[in-house]
Short mmCIF file of N, CA and C in Angstrom, two decimals:
data_model
loop_
_atom_site.label_atom_id
_atom_site.label_comp_id
_atom_site.label_asym_id
_atom_site.label_seq_id
_atom_site.Cartn_x
_atom_site.Cartn_y
_atom_site.Cartn_z
N MET A 1 -106.23 26.40 3.44
CA MET A 1 -105.99 26.46 2.23
C MET A 1 -107.33 26.14 1.36
N LYS A 2 -107.61 27.12 0.22
CA LYS A 2 -108.67 26.49 -0.66
C LYS A 2 -108.78 25.62 -1.32
N LYS A 3 -110.47 24.99 -1.31
CA LYS A 3 -110.68 23.49 -1.24
C LYS A 3 -112.24 23.67 -2.54
N TYR A 4 -111.90 23.35 -3.66
CA TYR A 4 -113.73 23.02 -4.15
C TYR A 4 -114.21 21.49 -4.47
N ASN A 5 -115.30 21.82 -4.82
CA ASN A 5 -115.61 20.74 -5.12
C ASN A 5 -116.60 20.79 -6.38
N ASN A 6 -116.58 20.18 -6.96
CA ASN A 6 -117.82 20.29 -8.14
C ASN A 6 -118.97 18.60 -8.70
N THR A 7 -119.77 18.84 -9.65
CA THR A 7 -120.12 17.66 -9.74
C THR A 7 -119.95 16.67 -10.60
N LEU A 8 -118.71 17.14 -11.23
CA LEU A 8 -117.44 16.13 -12.50
C LEU A 8 -116.89 15.57 -11.29
N ASN A 9 -117.26 15.32 -10.28
CA ASN A 9 -116.11 14.35 -8.98
C ASN A 9 -114.33 14.81 -9.78
N VAL A 10 -114.71 16.37 -9.30
CA VAL A 10 -113.10 16.84 -9.18
C VAL A 10 -112.99 17.63 -8.36
N PHE A 11 -112.02 17.58 -7.29
CA PHE A 11 -111.46 17.83 -5.74
C PHE A 11 -110.40 18.77 -6.42
N TYR A 12 -110.27 20.14 -5.54
CA TYR A 12 -109.39 21.42 -6.38
C TYR A 12 -108.91 21.47 -4.67
N TYR A 13 -107.04 21.99 -4.67
CA TYR A 13 -106.67 21.60 -3.48
C TYR A 13 -105.85 23.09 -3.84
N GLU A 14 -106.00 23.92 -3.45
CA GLU A 14 -104.82 24.94 -3.38
C GLU A 14 -104.13 25.06 -2.61
N ILE A 15 -102.51 24.94 -2.69
CA ILE A 15 -101.59 25.19 -1.67
C ILE A 15 -101.02 27.05 -1.10
N LEU A 16 -101.63 27.32 -0.79
CA LEU A 16 -101.32 28.58 -0.39
C LEU A 16 -100.02 28.93 0.93
N GLU A 17 -100.00 28.09 2.14
CA GLU A 17 -99.17 28.28 3.32
C GLU A 17 -99.17 27.12 2.94
N ASP A 18 -97.63 27.46 3.91
CA ASP A 18 -97.03 26.06 4.74
C ASP A 18 -97.95 25.43 5.93
N LYS A 19 -98.54 25.40 6.40
CA LYS A 19 -99.62 24.57 6.74
C LYS A 19 -101.07 24.17 6.04
N ASP A 20 -101.36 24.04 4.71
CA ASP A 20 -101.80 24.01 3.99
C ASP A 20 -101.24 22.04 3.29
N VAL A 21 -99.98 22.03 3.69
CA VAL A 21 -99.22 20.98 3.05
C VAL A 21 -99.70 20.01 4.18
N ILE A 22 -99.53 20.15 5.51
CA ILE A 22 -100.12 19.05 6.63
C ILE A 22 -102.00 18.32 6.00
N GLU A 23 -103.01 19.10 4.95
CA GLU A 23 -104.15 18.76 5.19
C GLU A 23 -104.05 18.44 3.83
N VAL A 24 -102.56 18.35 2.80
CA VAL A 24 -102.94 18.26 1.54
C VAL A 24 -101.86 16.43 1.86
N ARG A 25 -101.05 16.33 3.05
CA ARG A 25 -100.90 15.25 3.04
C ARG A 25 -102.31 13.96 3.46
N LYS A 26 -102.48 14.71 4.51
CA LYS A 26 -104.21 13.96 4.45
C LYS A 26 -105.31 13.68 3.76
N VAL A 27 -105.03 14.43 2.66
CA VAL A 27 -105.60 13.93 1.87
C VAL A 27 -105.32 13.06 0.27
N LEU A 28 -103.71 12.78 0.52
CA LEU A 28 -103.15 12.04 -0.04
C LEU A 28 -103.64 10.61 0.96
N GLU A 29 -102.94 10.90 1.79
CA GLU A 29 -103.56 9.35 3.10
C GLU A 29 -104.93 8.84 2.96
N ASP A 30 -105.62 9.98 2.54
CA ASP A 30 -107.09 9.25 2.20
C ASP A 30 -107.40 8.66 1.14
N ILE A 31 -106.92 8.85 -0.03
CA ILE A 31 -106.77 8.98 -1.44
C ILE A 31 -106.37 7.43 -1.52
N ASN A 32 -105.15 7.47 -0.48
CA ASN A 32 -104.14 6.18 -0.90
C ASN A 32 -105.06 4.92 0.08
N SER A 33 -105.65 4.85 0.83
CA SER A 33 -105.82 4.30 2.41
C SER A 33 -107.70 3.74 1.81
N SER A 34 -108.00 5.01 1.15
CA SER A 34 -109.73 4.35 0.32
C SER A 34 -109.60 3.86 -1.18
N ASN A 35 -108.60 3.31 -1.64
CA ASN A 35 -108.09 3.18 -2.44
C ASN A 35 -107.64 1.62 -3.02
N VAL A 36 -107.85 0.81 -3.63
CA VAL A 36 -106.82 -0.65 -4.62
C VAL A 36 -106.68 -0.37 -5.70
N PHE A 37 -104.93 0.20 -5.46
CA PHE A 37 -104.67 0.07 -7.06
C PHE A 37 -103.59 -0.66 -7.38
N GLU A 38 -103.52 -1.24 -8.73
CA GLU A 38 -103.15 -1.88 -9.33
C GLU A 38 -102.16 -1.52 -9.86
N PHE A 39 -100.82 -2.29 -10.21
CA PHE A 39 -99.61 -2.13 -10.39
C PHE A 39 -99.31 -3.64 -11.40
N THR A 40 -98.79 -2.99 -12.89
CA THR A 40 -98.24 -3.70 -14.29
C THR A 40 -97.08 -4.14 -13.51
N ASN A 41 -97.14 -5.54 -14.50
CA ASN A 41 -95.95 -6.09 -14.13
C ASN A 41 -94.38 -6.31 -15.12
N GLY A 42 -93.59 -5.90 -14.31
CA GLY A 42 -92.16 -5.29 -15.57
C GLY A 42 -91.02 -6.43 -14.80
N ASN A 43 -90.12 -5.79 -15.26
CA ASN A 43 -88.99 -6.99 -15.20
C ASN A 43 -88.24 -6.22 -13.71
N LYS A 44 -87.88 -4.66 -14.12
CA LYS A 44 -87.42 -3.83 -13.69
C LYS A 44 -88.42 -3.07 -12.39
N TYR A 45 -89.28 -2.52 -12.93
CA TYR A 45 -90.05 -1.69 -12.34
C TYR A 45 -91.58 -2.54 -12.50
N ARG A 46 -92.13 -2.03 -11.64
CA ARG A 46 -93.85 -2.10 -11.24
C ARG A 46 -94.62 -0.43 -11.34
N TYR A 47 -95.10 -0.52 -11.59
CA TYR A 47 -95.85 0.96 -12.61
C TYR A 47 -97.13 1.14 -11.75
N MET A 48 -97.46 1.77 -10.98
CA MET A 48 -98.67 2.01 -10.79
C MET A 48 -99.65 2.24 -11.77
N ASP A 49 -101.10 1.87 -11.95
CA ASP A 49 -102.30 1.93 -12.25
C ASP A 49 -102.76 2.82 -11.83
N VAL A 50 -102.32 3.90 -12.24
CA VAL A 50 -103.17 5.56 -11.78
C VAL A 50 -102.95 6.63 -13.22
N SER A 51 -104.35 7.41 -13.34
CA SER A 51 -103.78 8.43 -14.05
C SER A 51 -103.14 10.08 -13.25
N ALA A 52 -101.94 9.90 -13.33
CA ALA A 52 -101.39 11.46 -12.46
C ALA A 52 -100.66 12.39 -13.48
N THR A 53 -100.74 13.50 -13.80
CA THR A 53 -100.78 14.43 -14.49
C THR A 53 -100.31 15.30 -14.00
N PHE A 54 -99.19 16.25 -14.78
CA PHE A 54 -98.11 17.06 -14.47
C PHE A 54 -98.06 18.83 -15.37
N ASP A 55 -98.89 19.85 -14.61
CA ASP A 55 -98.22 21.06 -15.80
C ASP A 55 -98.18 21.92 -14.68
N ILE A 56 -97.23 23.11 -16.05
CA ILE A 56 -96.72 24.28 -15.24
C ILE A 56 -97.26 25.40 -16.33
N GLU A 57 -97.62 26.45 -15.46
CA GLU A 57 -97.34 27.61 -16.75
C GLU A 57 -96.59 28.72 -16.42
N THR A 58 -96.23 29.41 -17.03
CA THR A 58 -95.04 30.37 -17.42
C THR A 58 -95.47 31.58 -17.76
N THR A 59 -94.43 32.14 -17.65
CA THR A 59 -94.26 33.22 -18.55
C THR A 59 -92.83 33.87 -18.64
N SER A 60 -92.65 34.62 -19.41
CA SER A 60 -90.79 35.26 -19.79
C SER A 60 -91.14 37.04 -20.07
N PHE A 61 -90.05 37.48 -19.54
CA PHE A 61 -90.05 39.12 -19.66
C PHE A 61 -88.41 39.24 -20.28
N LYS A 62 -88.20 40.71 -20.34
CA LYS A 62 -86.61 40.94 -20.47
C LYS A 62 -86.81 41.93 -19.35
N LYS A 63 -85.58 41.97 -18.81
CA LYS A 63 -85.12 42.48 -17.37
C LYS A 63 -83.64 43.49 -18.17
N GLU A 64 -82.92 44.39 -18.20
CA GLU A 64 -82.38 44.90 -18.82
C GLU A 64 -80.84 44.21 -19.89
N GLU A 65 -81.96 43.57 -20.62
CA GLU A 65 -81.60 42.99 -21.92
C GLU A 65 -81.49 41.22 -21.77
N GLU A 66 -81.77 41.08 -20.49
CA GLU A 66 -81.74 39.55 -20.25
C GLU A 66 -82.97 38.88 -19.96
N GLU A 67 -83.46 38.17 -20.94
CA GLU A 67 -84.63 36.91 -21.28
C GLU A 67 -84.63 36.43 -20.24
N ILE A 68 -85.61 36.74 -19.22
CA ILE A 68 -86.24 35.60 -17.73
C ILE A 68 -87.08 35.29 -18.35
N ALA A 69 -87.49 33.73 -17.83
CA ALA A 69 -88.55 33.03 -17.82
C ALA A 69 -88.29 32.65 -16.80
N LEU A 70 -90.20 32.36 -15.79
CA LEU A 70 -90.52 31.54 -14.75
C LEU A 70 -92.14 30.95 -14.57
N MET A 71 -91.67 29.99 -13.77
CA MET A 71 -93.10 29.77 -13.75
C MET A 71 -94.33 30.18 -12.25
N TYR A 72 -94.87 30.19 -12.62
CA TYR A 72 -95.97 31.02 -12.05
C TYR A 72 -97.36 30.27 -11.17
N ILE A 73 -97.44 29.00 -11.85
CA ILE A 73 -98.47 28.45 -10.90
C ILE A 73 -97.85 26.60 -11.43
N TRP A 74 -98.40 25.79 -10.57
CA TRP A 74 -97.74 24.38 -11.54
C TRP A 74 -99.21 23.82 -11.27
N GLN A 75 -99.81 22.68 -11.15
CA GLN A 75 -100.78 21.80 -10.83
C GLN A 75 -100.13 19.94 -10.69
N PHE A 76 -101.28 19.38 -10.38
CA PHE A 76 -101.01 17.99 -10.43
C PHE A 76 -102.68 17.71 -9.67
N THR A 77 -102.93 16.61 -10.90
CA THR A 77 -104.15 15.67 -10.74
C THR A 77 -103.58 14.36 -10.54
N LEU A 78 -104.24 13.70 -9.61
CA LEU A 78 -104.70 12.18 -9.46
C LEU A 78 -105.66 11.54 -9.77
N GLN A 79 -105.87 11.03 -10.37
CA GLN A 79 -107.27 10.48 -10.28
C GLN A 79 -107.26 8.62 -9.67
N ASP A 80 -107.93 8.43 -8.61
CA ASP A 80 -108.48 7.37 -7.43
C ASP A 80 -109.43 6.51 -8.59
N THR A 81 -109.51 4.92 -7.93
CA THR A 81 -109.91 4.31 -8.95
C THR A 81 -111.56 4.33 -8.99
N TYR A 82 -112.38 5.10 -8.61
CA TYR A 82 -113.59 5.81 -8.50
C TYR A 82 -113.42 6.63 -9.45
N LYS A 83 -112.43 7.02 -9.75
CA LYS A 83 -112.55 7.99 -11.44
C LYS A 83 -112.88 10.10 -10.78
N ASN A 84 -112.79 9.80 -8.97
CA ASN A 84 -112.68 11.66 -8.65
C ASN A 84 -111.11 11.77 -9.35
N ASN A 85 -110.94 13.50 -9.37
CA ASN A 85 -109.87 13.65 -9.87
C ASN A 85 -109.69 14.44 -8.51
N PHE A 86 -108.44 14.76 -7.99
CA PHE A 86 -108.12 15.48 -6.76
C PHE A 86 -106.80 16.88 -7.97
N THR A 87 -107.30 17.58 -7.59
CA THR A 87 -106.19 18.57 -8.52
C THR A 87 -105.38 19.43 -7.52
N PHE A 88 -104.47 19.28 -6.94
CA PHE A 88 -103.60 20.21 -5.96
C PHE A 88 -103.05 21.38 -7.78
N VAL A 89 -102.74 22.60 -6.64
CA VAL A 89 -102.12 23.51 -7.28
C VAL A 89 -101.49 24.07 -6.65
N GLY A 90 -100.29 24.93 -6.90
CA GLY A 90 -99.46 25.61 -5.76
C GLY A 90 -98.44 27.05 -6.73
N ARG A 91 -97.85 27.64 -6.04
CA ARG A 91 -97.10 28.64 -6.85
C ARG A 91 -95.90 29.01 -6.29
N THR A 92 -95.30 28.01 -6.27
CA THR A 92 -93.74 28.09 -5.61
C THR A 92 -92.88 26.48 -5.90
N TRP A 93 -91.91 26.59 -6.63
CA TRP A 93 -91.27 25.30 -6.50
C TRP A 93 -90.90 24.59 -5.31
N GLU A 94 -90.70 25.30 -4.49
CA GLU A 94 -90.67 24.77 -3.11
C GLU A 94 -92.15 23.39 -2.75
N THR A 95 -93.44 24.78 -2.90
CA THR A 95 -94.62 23.32 -2.59
C THR A 95 -94.41 22.05 -3.57
N PHE A 96 -93.85 22.60 -4.88
CA PHE A 96 -94.28 21.49 -5.56
C PHE A 96 -93.04 20.75 -5.37
N LEU A 97 -92.20 20.54 -4.86
CA LEU A 97 -91.04 19.18 -4.39
C LEU A 97 -91.07 18.79 -2.88
N LEU A 98 -92.24 19.89 -1.90
CA LEU A 98 -92.91 19.07 -1.14
C LEU A 98 -93.75 18.20 -1.40
N PHE A 99 -94.85 18.70 -2.03
CA PHE A 99 -95.46 17.84 -2.49
C PHE A 99 -95.35 16.71 -3.12
N LEU A 100 -94.28 16.44 -4.06
CA LEU A 100 -93.52 14.90 -4.72
C LEU A 100 -93.02 13.98 -3.37
N LYS A 101 -92.91 14.89 -2.34
CA LYS A 101 -91.87 13.97 -1.94
C LYS A 101 -92.86 13.68 -0.89
N MET A 102 -93.90 14.12 -0.32
CA MET A 102 -95.29 13.65 0.33
C MET A 102 -96.65 12.58 -0.34
N LEU A 103 -96.52 12.61 -1.78
CA LEU A 103 -96.76 11.68 -3.08
C LEU A 103 -96.18 10.51 -2.87
N HIS A 104 -94.41 10.53 -2.57
CA HIS A 104 -93.64 9.50 -2.59
C HIS A 104 -93.51 8.90 -1.37
N GLU A 105 -94.09 9.33 -0.34
CA GLU A 105 -93.70 8.53 1.45
C GLU A 105 -95.21 7.85 1.78
N VAL A 106 -96.72 8.48 1.13
CA VAL A 106 -97.84 8.37 0.94
C VAL A 106 -97.81 6.96 -0.15
N PHE A 107 -97.85 6.73 -1.42
CA PHE A 107 -98.38 6.14 -2.02
C PHE A 107 -96.36 5.00 -2.41
N LEU A 108 -95.26 5.30 -2.28
CA LEU A 108 -94.77 4.01 -2.76
C LEU A 108 -93.33 3.81 -1.88
N GLU A 109 -93.36 4.92 -1.13
CA GLU A 109 -91.98 4.50 0.30
C GLU A 109 -92.32 3.17 1.03
N GLU A 110 -93.58 2.91 1.52
CA GLU A 110 -93.85 2.00 2.16
C GLU A 110 -93.31 0.56 1.08
N LEU A 111 -93.70 0.41 0.06
CA LEU A 111 -93.74 -0.19 -1.56
C LEU A 111 -92.09 -0.99 -1.34
N ASN A 112 -91.25 0.31 -1.61
CA ASN A 112 -89.60 0.35 -2.27
C ASN A 112 -89.38 -0.08 -0.59
N SER A 113 -89.62 -0.20 0.87
CA SER A 113 -88.54 -0.01 1.68
C SER A 113 -88.36 -1.74 2.12
N ASN A 114 -88.79 -2.07 0.75
CA ASN A 114 -88.12 -4.03 1.47
C ASN A 114 -86.94 -3.85 0.48
N LYS A 115 -86.22 -4.43 1.28
CA LYS A 115 -84.61 -4.27 -0.01
C LYS A 115 -84.20 -5.36 -0.44
N ASN A 116 -84.92 -6.56 0.06
CA ASN A 116 -84.68 -7.77 -0.58
C ASN A 116 -85.17 -8.15 -1.93
N ARG A 117 -86.02 -6.58 -2.59
CA ARG A 117 -87.03 -6.93 -3.44
C ARG A 117 -86.23 -6.70 -5.02
N ASN A 118 -86.04 -6.83 -6.26
CA ASN A 118 -85.70 -6.93 -7.01
C ASN A 118 -86.34 -5.93 -8.08
N VAL A 119 -87.50 -5.83 -7.72
CA VAL A 119 -88.12 -4.60 -7.97
C VAL A 119 -88.73 -3.39 -7.49
N LYS A 120 -88.84 -2.16 -8.62
CA LYS A 120 -89.06 -0.60 -8.07
C LYS A 120 -90.42 -0.31 -8.23
N TYR A 121 -91.35 -0.16 -7.36
CA TYR A 121 -92.30 0.34 -7.75
C TYR A 121 -92.35 1.99 -7.84
N MET A 122 -92.64 2.62 -9.10
CA MET A 122 -92.56 3.95 -9.54
C MET A 122 -94.79 4.19 -9.89
N MET A 123 -95.06 5.65 -9.62
CA MET A 123 -95.79 6.27 -10.28
C MET A 123 -95.45 7.09 -11.46
N PRO A 124 -96.00 5.99 -12.37
CA PRO A 124 -95.94 7.30 -13.78
C PRO A 124 -96.91 8.61 -13.80
N ILE A 125 -96.10 9.44 -14.18
CA ILE A 125 -96.43 10.64 -14.23
C ILE A 125 -96.52 11.81 -15.67
N TYR A 126 -97.57 11.89 -15.86
CA TYR A 126 -98.13 12.22 -17.75
C TYR A 126 -98.05 13.77 -17.49
N VAL A 127 -97.10 14.27 -18.84
CA VAL A 127 -96.81 15.96 -18.88
C VAL A 127 -96.77 16.03 -20.88
N HIS A 128 -97.93 16.47 -20.55
CA HIS A 128 -98.34 17.12 -21.80
C HIS A 128 -97.08 17.58 -22.34
N ASN A 129 -96.18 18.51 -22.14
CA ASN A 129 -95.05 18.70 -23.38
C ASN A 129 -93.35 18.77 -22.30
N LEU A 130 -93.63 17.79 -22.21
CA LEU A 130 -92.56 17.24 -21.43
C LEU A 130 -91.52 17.93 -21.43
N PRO A 131 -90.43 18.11 -22.96
CA PRO A 131 -89.30 19.26 -22.74
C PRO A 131 -89.44 20.31 -22.28
N PHE A 132 -90.42 20.95 -22.62
CA PHE A 132 -90.56 22.35 -22.16
C PHE A 132 -90.63 22.37 -20.79
N GLU A 133 -91.40 21.30 -20.07
CA GLU A 133 -92.16 21.47 -18.73
C GLU A 133 -90.10 20.98 -18.19
N ALA A 134 -89.46 19.99 -18.76
CA ALA A 134 -88.12 19.84 -18.23
C ALA A 134 -87.13 20.95 -18.14
N SER A 135 -87.01 22.09 -19.05
CA SER A 135 -86.28 22.83 -18.88
C SER A 135 -86.09 23.60 -17.82
N PHE A 136 -87.61 23.72 -17.15
CA PHE A 136 -87.65 24.41 -16.21
C PHE A 136 -87.09 23.60 -14.99
N LEU A 137 -88.19 22.52 -14.92
CA LEU A 137 -87.31 21.53 -14.21
C LEU A 137 -85.99 20.87 -13.23
N GLN A 138 -85.50 20.51 -14.43
CA GLN A 138 -83.75 20.56 -14.98
C GLN A 138 -82.93 21.57 -13.34
N TYR A 139 -83.36 22.43 -13.48
CA TYR A 139 -83.07 23.24 -12.37
C TYR A 139 -83.37 22.86 -10.94
N ILE A 140 -84.44 22.06 -10.18
CA ILE A 140 -84.40 22.03 -8.78
C ILE A 140 -84.67 20.67 -8.57
N MET A 141 -84.74 19.03 -10.32
CA MET A 141 -84.95 17.84 -9.83
C MET A 141 -83.70 16.76 -10.53
N TYR A 142 -82.94 16.23 -9.94
CA TYR A 142 -82.34 15.34 -10.76
C TYR A 142 -83.12 14.46 -11.95
N PHE A 143 -82.71 13.76 -12.82
CA PHE A 143 -83.68 12.71 -13.16
C PHE A 143 -82.53 11.95 -14.03
N ASP A 144 -82.91 10.63 -13.10
CA ASP A 144 -82.39 9.65 -14.01
C ASP A 144 -82.66 8.55 -14.67
N ASP A 145 -83.90 8.71 -14.81
CA ASP A 145 -84.84 8.02 -15.48
C ASP A 145 -86.17 8.65 -16.20
N ALA A 146 -86.10 8.56 -17.54
CA ALA A 146 -87.44 9.08 -18.20
C ALA A 146 -87.84 7.94 -19.20
N PHE A 147 -89.14 8.59 -19.66
CA PHE A 147 -89.73 7.64 -20.96
C PHE A 147 -90.69 8.35 -21.56
N ALA A 148 -90.75 8.55 -22.62
CA ALA A 148 -91.93 9.39 -23.35
C ALA A 148 -91.96 8.48 -24.52
#
């Protein structure tokens, strides 16, 4: 895994191989254990007060008269309570889905495991151009709720 740091408190992790996922999980666990994240109160949901963003870069081309579009890189940035930015980058949908699974397990699974609660804990993820990204994500994910 390539890891970079700069003077602006931006930590950059490039997920290149399957073994990098283990290191990324450790980074997520460190972020979760060293921060106290607040949650906004709501009737049905409690939203984690965190800056989380997602973006993809895509390209398109023609192959035998068929227009093809594909994602060639994704990035997810999470800002902790100390204003450190952790950016995770990958090249495949498989690593992105695995990253989201780890994100849920580390930050939300325990909070949502209590079956007696009437409230569900959520982490809002901000997407700059949601309709465009959703046109790609609809083939790999199911959305039961979204708001803009």
